């Protein structure tokens, strides 16, 4: 069998040929409504752990969440911030998204954490324990003047936050992603930690729906037992089926499982290629719906196929540079 990289190279060659054959139907990232970077695997790294910070360069996760909140004791917060200053200055992470999770609004560390964001300018600021749109707007206002390129992510980990998910998702154009936090949500609601997450699924889907209604990505919660790759695989498959873009992780051993689960898979690439080629056929010009091997395919499926191929290309390019 072909390797993943060789297969992608062939698919991209065919993709370019199809685009050339029908110039009025360009296959480019700009044609789709949203093209976020791949976010299959987002590793949370305690900013106090210098050894872990040193290792992130060799990992295959799509992004790193540098954590200043729950994983850092109050008396160690200042040291953790200095660790991040040194890391961003001396060994900046390349080819992956950088996200810094700060402490909650109203905490003793809120302002100094924000000052660090303005100084380091990561790709995104992750706000913990977001309760309502006012939390998003407050952070957006503070970032607006000096850090226009820093995006906002929101941790959805409280009962109030889940109830207000739609309003939070619509709060500000700088908001880019919702991240589910089930450990805090379980603690607040007294829902037990059980395999399958049956009693949490309605709330999880509420967050997914709010994100999609406003064009945001949405990330599934951490899986706490990093030694249990079997159950992690099941939970990643569930998250993928529910519509999540990826998973927040707590250990490097979880990265490959998440990357596999959230794709793209070979069969998805094959189908995407077929859809793109079908709509590139001159016979499909002006049609919004076509018959492809007895299956009705709409132009919305074409947009999905283009997004998938763009995502696969970004993953392949990063592997090539690694």
XYZ file of N, CA, C and O in Angstrom, residues 95-216:
488
model
N 5.481 25.621 13.192
C 4.682 24.661 12.452
C 3.457 24.155 13.161
O 2.695 23.360 12.602
N 3.236 24.579 14.380
C 2.048 24.202 15.145
C 1.463 25.439 15.826
O 2.191 26.405 16.059
N 0.177 25.364 16.168
C -0.446 26.487 16.864
C 0.046 26.568 18.306
O 0.240 25.549 18.970
N 0.203 27.782 18.780
C 0.566 28.015 20.175
C -0.591 28.734 20.867
O -1.047 29.778 20.414
N -1.049 28.144 21.949
C -2.179 28.679 22.713
C -1.751 28.764 24.171
O -1.143 27.822 24.695
N -2.034 29.863 24.816
C -1.729 30.001 26.246
C -3.040 30.086 27.015
O -3.873 30.958 26.741
N -3.217 29.144 27.950
C -4.390 29.203 28.828
C -4.022 30.003 30.070
O -3.124 29.609 30.832
N -4.711 31.104 30.270
C -4.430 31.959 31.405
C -5.383 31.633 32.555
O -6.234 30.750 32.453
N -5.228 32.358 33.646
C -6.113 32.163 34.792
C -7.423 32.938 34.596
O -7.510 33.839 33.761
N -8.419 32.573 35.362
C -9.771 33.073 35.143
C -9.896 34.563 35.427
O -9.180 35.101 36.285
N -10.797 35.235 34.721
C -11.086 36.641 35.034
C -11.474 36.792 36.498
O -12.214 35.976 37.047
N -10.951 37.825 37.123
C -11.234 38.060 38.530
C -10.248 37.412 39.471
O -10.247 37.703 40.678
N -9.383 36.527 38.956
C -8.366 35.916 39.816
C -7.218 36.890 40.047
O -7.093 37.921 39.377
N -6.351 36.541 40.986
C -5.206 37.391 41.300
C -4.191 37.437 40.165
O -3.305 38.304 40.164
N -4.320 36.524 39.205
C -3.308 36.400 38.154
C -3.805 36.869 36.788
O -3.062 36.824 35.799
N -5.049 37.293 36.718
C -5.688 37.647 35.450
C -4.917 38.735 34.689
O -4.567 38.578 33.516
N -4.598 39.840 35.358
C -3.972 40.976 34.683
C -2.539 40.662 34.268
O -2.128 40.957 33.140
N -1.767 40.019 35.155
C -0.379 39.714 34.793
C -0.324 38.664 33.688
O 0.582 38.679 32.847
N -1.277 37.752 33.660
C -1.345 36.777 32.573
C -1.648 37.469 31.249
O -1.063 37.143 30.209
N -2.574 38.417 31.274
C -2.896 39.155 30.056
C -1.698 39.965 29.573
O -1.445 40.064 28.363
N -0.949 40.547 30.506
C 0.269 41.270 30.123
C 1.242 40.337 29.403
O 1.906 40.739 28.438
N 1.315 39.094 29.852
C 2.185 38.116 29.208
C 1.707 37.809 27.785
O 2.515 37.681 26.863
N 0.393 37.708 27.608
C -0.160 37.469 26.275
C 0.216 38.613 25.339
O 0.633 38.399 24.189
N 0.079 39.839 25.808
C 0.412 41.002 24.987
C 1.889 41.014 24.630
O 2.273 41.482 23.550
N 2.712 40.476 25.512
C 4.158 40.431 25.267
C 4.543 39.315 24.308
O 5.322 39.532 23.366
N 4.007 38.114 24.514
C 4.449 36.945 23.746
C 3.691 36.763 22.437
O 4.213 36.151 21.509
N 2.462 37.241 22.394
C 1.631 37.142 21.188
C 1.560 35.716 20.627
O 2.019 35.435 19.518
N 0.994 34.790 21.381
C 0.762 33.429 20.855
C -0.311 33.481 19.772
O -0.910 34.535 19.523
N -0.564 32.348 19.147
C -1.642 32.308 18.158
C -3.002 32.555 18.799
O -3.881 33.163 18.185
N -3.173 32.071 20.032
C -4.480 32.226 20.675
C -4.334 32.283 22.187
O -3.395 31.731 22.766
N -5.287 32.946 22.799
C -5.447 33.006 24.252
C -6.651 32.152 24.614
O -7.753 32.357 24.077
N -6.459 31.168 25.501
C -7.542 30.303 25.950
C -8.048 30.790 27.298
O -7.315 30.776 28.292
N -9.307 31.223 27.311
C -9.940 31.715 28.532
C -10.602 30.559 29.269
O -11.435 29.856 28.699
N -10.271 30.352 30.548
C -10.910 29.268 31.298
C -12.248 29.692 31.887
O -12.527 30.884 32.044
N -13.081 28.693 32.143
C -14.316 28.890 32.908
C -15.146 30.074 32.409
O -15.613 30.910 33.187
N -15.335 30.110 31.107
C -16.140 31.179 30.516
C -17.607 30.963 30.886
O -18.161 29.885 30.674
N -18.206 31.992 31.446
C -19.593 31.899 31.899
C -20.577 32.525 30.921
O -21.723 32.089 30.823
N -20.146 33.569 30.211
C -21.053 34.270 29.314
C -20.296 35.129 28.335
O -19.067 35.238 28.382
N -21.003 35.757 27.401
C -20.349 36.558 26.370
C -19.539 37.718 26.918
O -18.589 38.178 26.278
N -19.893 38.198 28.111
C -19.152 39.315 28.684
C -17.692 38.961 28.935
O -16.808 39.829 28.828
N -17.413 37.705 29.257
C -16.024 37.292 29.473
C -15.225 37.392 28.177
O -14.058 37.803 28.181
N -15.835 37.001 27.069
C -15.176 37.070 25.766
C -14.945 38.525 25.372
O -13.848 38.909 24.929
N -15.963 39.350 25.523
C -15.846 40.754 25.109
C -14.799 41.487 25.929
O -14.058 42.320 25.398
N -14.718 41.175 27.210
C -13.735 41.832 28.062
C -12.318 41.515 27.596
O -11.473 42.416 27.468
N -12.056 40.253 27.329
C -10.726 39.867 26.857
C -10.447 40.444 25.470
O -9.329 40.895 25.186
N -11.457 40.446 24.603
C -11.274 40.981 23.250
C -10.936 42.462 23.289
O -10.069 42.936 22.539
N -11.592 43.198 24.162
C -11.306 44.631 24.291
C -9.878 44.879 24.765
O -9.201 45.793 24.285
N -9.413 44.054 25.681
C -8.059 44.233 26.207
C -6.994 43.871 25.168
O -5.880 44.406 25.188
N -7.333 42.967 24.262
C -6.377 42.553 23.236
C -6.395 43.453 22.005
O -5.413 43.504 21.254
N -7.496 44.161 21.800
C -7.736 44.840 20.528
C -6.617 45.798 20.132
O -6.175 45.819 18.985
N -6.149 46.600 21.065
C -5.209 47.668 20.716
C -3.825 47.163 20.351
O -3.250 47.567 19.344
N -3.296 46.241 21.152
C -1.886 45.880 20.971
C -1.641 44.500 20.387
O -0.528 44.183 19.995
N -2.658 43.656 20.326
C -2.462 42.291 19.818
C -3.590 41.898 18.870
O -4.357 40.968 19.137
N -3.698 42.578 17.730
C -4.825 42.293 16.829
C -4.805 40.889 16.244
O -5.841 40.375 15.832
N -3.638 40.231 16.222
C -3.555 38.909 15.606
C -3.822 37.751 16.542
O -3.932 36.605 16.098
N -3.923 38.011 17.838
C -4.154 36.941 18.806
C -5.633 36.593 18.838
O -6.476 37.435 19.119
N -5.945 35.324 18.566
C -7.330 34.881 18.586
C -7.748 34.489 20.009
O -6.906 34.279 20.876
N -9.033 34.336 20.198
C -9.577 33.925 21.488
C -10.178 32.525 21.386
O -10.872 32.205 20.418
N -9.884 31.703 22.370
C -10.532 30.411 22.547
C -11.222 30.426 23.912
O -10.771 31.101 24.841
N -12.304 29.667 24.040
C -13.073 29.665 25.282
C -13.208 28.255 25.829
O -13.626 27.344 25.108
N -12.862 28.070 27.112
C -13.114 26.805 27.791
C -14.572 26.753 28.226
O -15.050 27.616 28.963
N -15.271 25.722 27.770
C -16.671 25.515 28.126
C -16.692 24.422 29.198
O -16.748 23.227 28.896
N -16.654 24.835 30.465
C -16.459 23.872 31.547
C -17.303 24.159 32.780
O -17.057 23.584 33.845
N -18.277 25.042 32.633
C -19.188 25.313 33.736
C -20.625 25.151 33.249
O -20.910 25.240 32.045
N -21.532 24.944 34.202
C -22.943 24.822 33.841
C -23.437 26.098 33.167
O -24.151 26.051 32.161
N -23.043 27.250 33.714
C -23.446 28.519 33.117
C -22.896 28.682 31.711
O -23.581 29.182 30.815
N -21.650 28.271 31.522
C -21.047 28.383 30.205
C -21.767 27.552 29.166
O -22.013 28.004 28.038
N -22.125 26.310 29.511
C -22.835 25.454 28.561
C -24.219 26.022 28.260
O -24.671 26.033 27.106
N -24.913 26.510 29.281
C -26.229 27.104 29.056
C -26.151 28.331 28.157
O -27.070 28.609 27.386
N -25.041 29.052 28.223
C -24.862 30.274 27.432
C -24.006 30.044 26.191
O -23.486 31.000 25.611
N -23.878 28.798 25.764
C -22.937 28.468 24.692
C -23.191 29.272 23.420
O -22.255 29.762 22.780
N -24.449 29.421 23.025
C -24.751 30.137 21.785
C -24.358 31.606 21.884
O -23.776 32.172 20.948
N -24.658 32.234 23.013
C -24.309 33.640 23.194
C -22.796 33.824 23.252
O -22.254 34.798 22.734
N -22.107 32.875 23.871
C -20.643 32.939 23.935
C -20.052 32.815 22.536
O -19.155 33.580 22.150
N -20.558 31.871 21.751
C -20.025 31.644 20.409
C -20.213 32.858 19.514
O -19.430 33.074 18.584
N -21.225 33.663 19.788
C -21.513 34.838 18.962
C -20.910 36.118 19.522
O -21.109 37.195 18.952
N -20.135 36.038 20.595
C -19.751 37.226 21.353
C -18.822 38.171 20.614
O -18.957 39.388 20.707
N -17.843 37.625 19.855
C -16.847 38.504 19.238
C -16.195 37.789 18.058
O -15.972 36.567 18.111
N -15.884 38.545 17.025
C -15.288 37.955 15.822
C -13.909 37.371 16.081
O -13.429 36.532 15.310
N -13.254 37.786 17.157
C -11.928 37.264 17.474
C -12.008 35.824 18.004
O -11.025 35.081 17.958
N -13.172 35.418 18.496
C -13.336 34.066 19.023
C -13.239 33.051 17.893
O -13.896 33.184 16.862
N -12.427 32.020 18.105
C -12.086 31.089 17.031
C -12.440 29.644 17.364
O -12.615 28.830 16.471
N -12.541 29.316 18.655
C -12.650 27.908 19.020
C -13.238 27.770 20.421
O -12.928 28.568 21.320
N -14.087 26.749 20.596
C -14.601 26.371 21.915
C -13.939 25.064 22.324
O -13.828 24.143 21.521
N -13.507 24.992 23.578
C -12.830 23.804 24.097
C -13.630 23.278 25.288
O -13.827 23.987 26.271
N -14.079 22.048 25.185
C -14.904 21.449 26.231
C -14.024 21.019 27.402
O -12.974 20.400 27.211
N -14.459 21.341 28.616
C -13.743 20.928 29.820
C -14.673 20.134 30.725
O -15.435 20.709 31.509
N -14.622 18.803 30.621
C -15.597 17.982 31.340
C -15.220 17.725 32.787
O -16.095 17.418 33.602
N -13.948 17.817 33.140
C -13.588 17.576 34.537
C -14.252 18.594 35.453
O -14.854 18.235 36.477
N -14.167 19.865 35.113
C -14.812 20.898 35.924
C -16.329 20.804 35.835
O -17.030 21.038 36.824
N -16.835 20.461 34.643
C -18.284 20.357 34.494
C -18.835 19.204 35.327
O -19.902 19.319 35.955
N -18.121 18.087 35.348
C -18.546 16.969 36.215
C -18.532 17.388 37.683
O -19.447 17.058 38.446
N -17.487 18.075 38.082
C -17.382 18.503 39.478
C -18.546 19.410 39.860
O -19.137 19.274 40.949
N -18.899 20.315 38.974
C -19.951 21.284 39.279
C -21.340 20.657 39.259
O -22.226 21.070 40.016
N -21.541 19.659 38.396
C -22.882 19.087 38.230
C -23.077 17.766 38.960
O -24.204 17.269 39.034
N -21.982 17.189 39.467
C -22.018 15.894 40.163
C -22.312 14.722 39.232
O -22.649 13.630 39.689
N -22.166 14.911 37.924
C -22.279 13.794 36.990
C -21.048 12.905 37.141
O -19.916 13.394 37.164
N -21.255 11.617 37.237
C -20.153 10.693 37.448
C -19.317 10.525 36.181
O -19.811 10.662 35.060
N -18.047 10.215 36.390
C -17.150 9.926 35.280
C -17.348 8.467 34.864
O -16.915 7.549 35.556
N -18.034 8.255 33.751
C -18.361 6.906 33.293
C -18.008 6.750 31.819
O -18.089 7.700 31.042
N -17.645 5.539 31.449
C -17.355 5.227 30.059
C -18.578 5.513 29.190
O -19.698 5.180 29.552
N -18.344 6.149 28.047
C -19.443 6.477 27.161
C -20.010 7.866 27.342
O -20.672 8.393 26.451
N -19.818 8.463 28.535
C -20.219 9.850 28.811
C -21.697 10.104 28.505
O -22.087 11.197 28.076
N -22.532 9.104 28.751
C -23.936 9.159 28.332
C -24.663 10.387 28.870
O -25.431 11.034 28.134
N -24.457 10.709 30.144
C -25.204 11.813 30.736
C -24.607 13.176 30.403
O -25.203 14.216 30.713
N -23.457 13.179 29.731
C -22.826 14.430 29.308
C -23.085 14.740 27.839
O -22.909 15.886 27.414
N -23.486 13.741 27.076
C -23.637 13.908 25.633
C -24.566 15.075 25.257
O -24.233 15.857 24.347
N -25.726 15.252 25.897
C -26.585 16.383 25.506
C -25.889 17.733 25.651
O -26.036 18.604 24.792
N -25.119 17.900 26.714
C -24.400 19.160 26.914
C -23.271 19.308 25.900
O -23.013 20.400 25.403
N -22.598 18.204 25.604
C -21.520 18.235 24.618
C -22.052 18.656 23.256
O -21.463 19.492 22.557
N -23.188 18.095 22.866
C -23.763 18.437 21.575
C -24.265 19.881 21.540
O -24.269 20.521 20.483
N -24.666 20.394 22.681
C -25.083 21.794 22.748
C -23.905 22.713 22.425
O -24.055 23.715 21.716
N -22.724 22.362 22.915
C -21.525 23.146 22.632
C -21.136 23.018 21.161
O -20.768 24.000 20.512
N -21.225 21.799 20.618
C -20.925 21.597 19.197
C -21.870 22.431 18.333
O -21.442 23.119 17.386
N -23.151 22.399 18.646
C -24.143 23.133 17.856
C -23.881 24.632 17.906
O -23.947 25.324 16.878
N -23.556 25.154 19.090
C -23.265 26.584 19.217
C -22.045 26.969 18.394
O -22.030 28.005 17.713
N -21.014 26.134 18.440
C -19.801 26.419 17.666
C -20.101 26.446 16.179
O -19.709 27.375 15.458
N -20.793 25.446 15.686
C -21.061 25.353 14.252
C -21.994 26.474 13.771
O -21.863 26.956 12.640
N -22.921 26.884 14.620
C -23.836 27.955 14.234
C -23.098 29.259 13.975
O -23.588 30.117 13.223
N -21.913 29.400 14.575
C -21.174 30.651 14.438
C -19.798 30.459 13.812
O -18.917 31.309 13.944
N -19.617 29.327 13.113
C -18.411 29.125 12.334
C -17.150 28.891 13.142
O -16.043 29.204 12.688
N -17.292 28.327 14.335
C -16.137 28.087 15.198
C -15.727 26.617 15.170
O -16.544 25.731 14.904
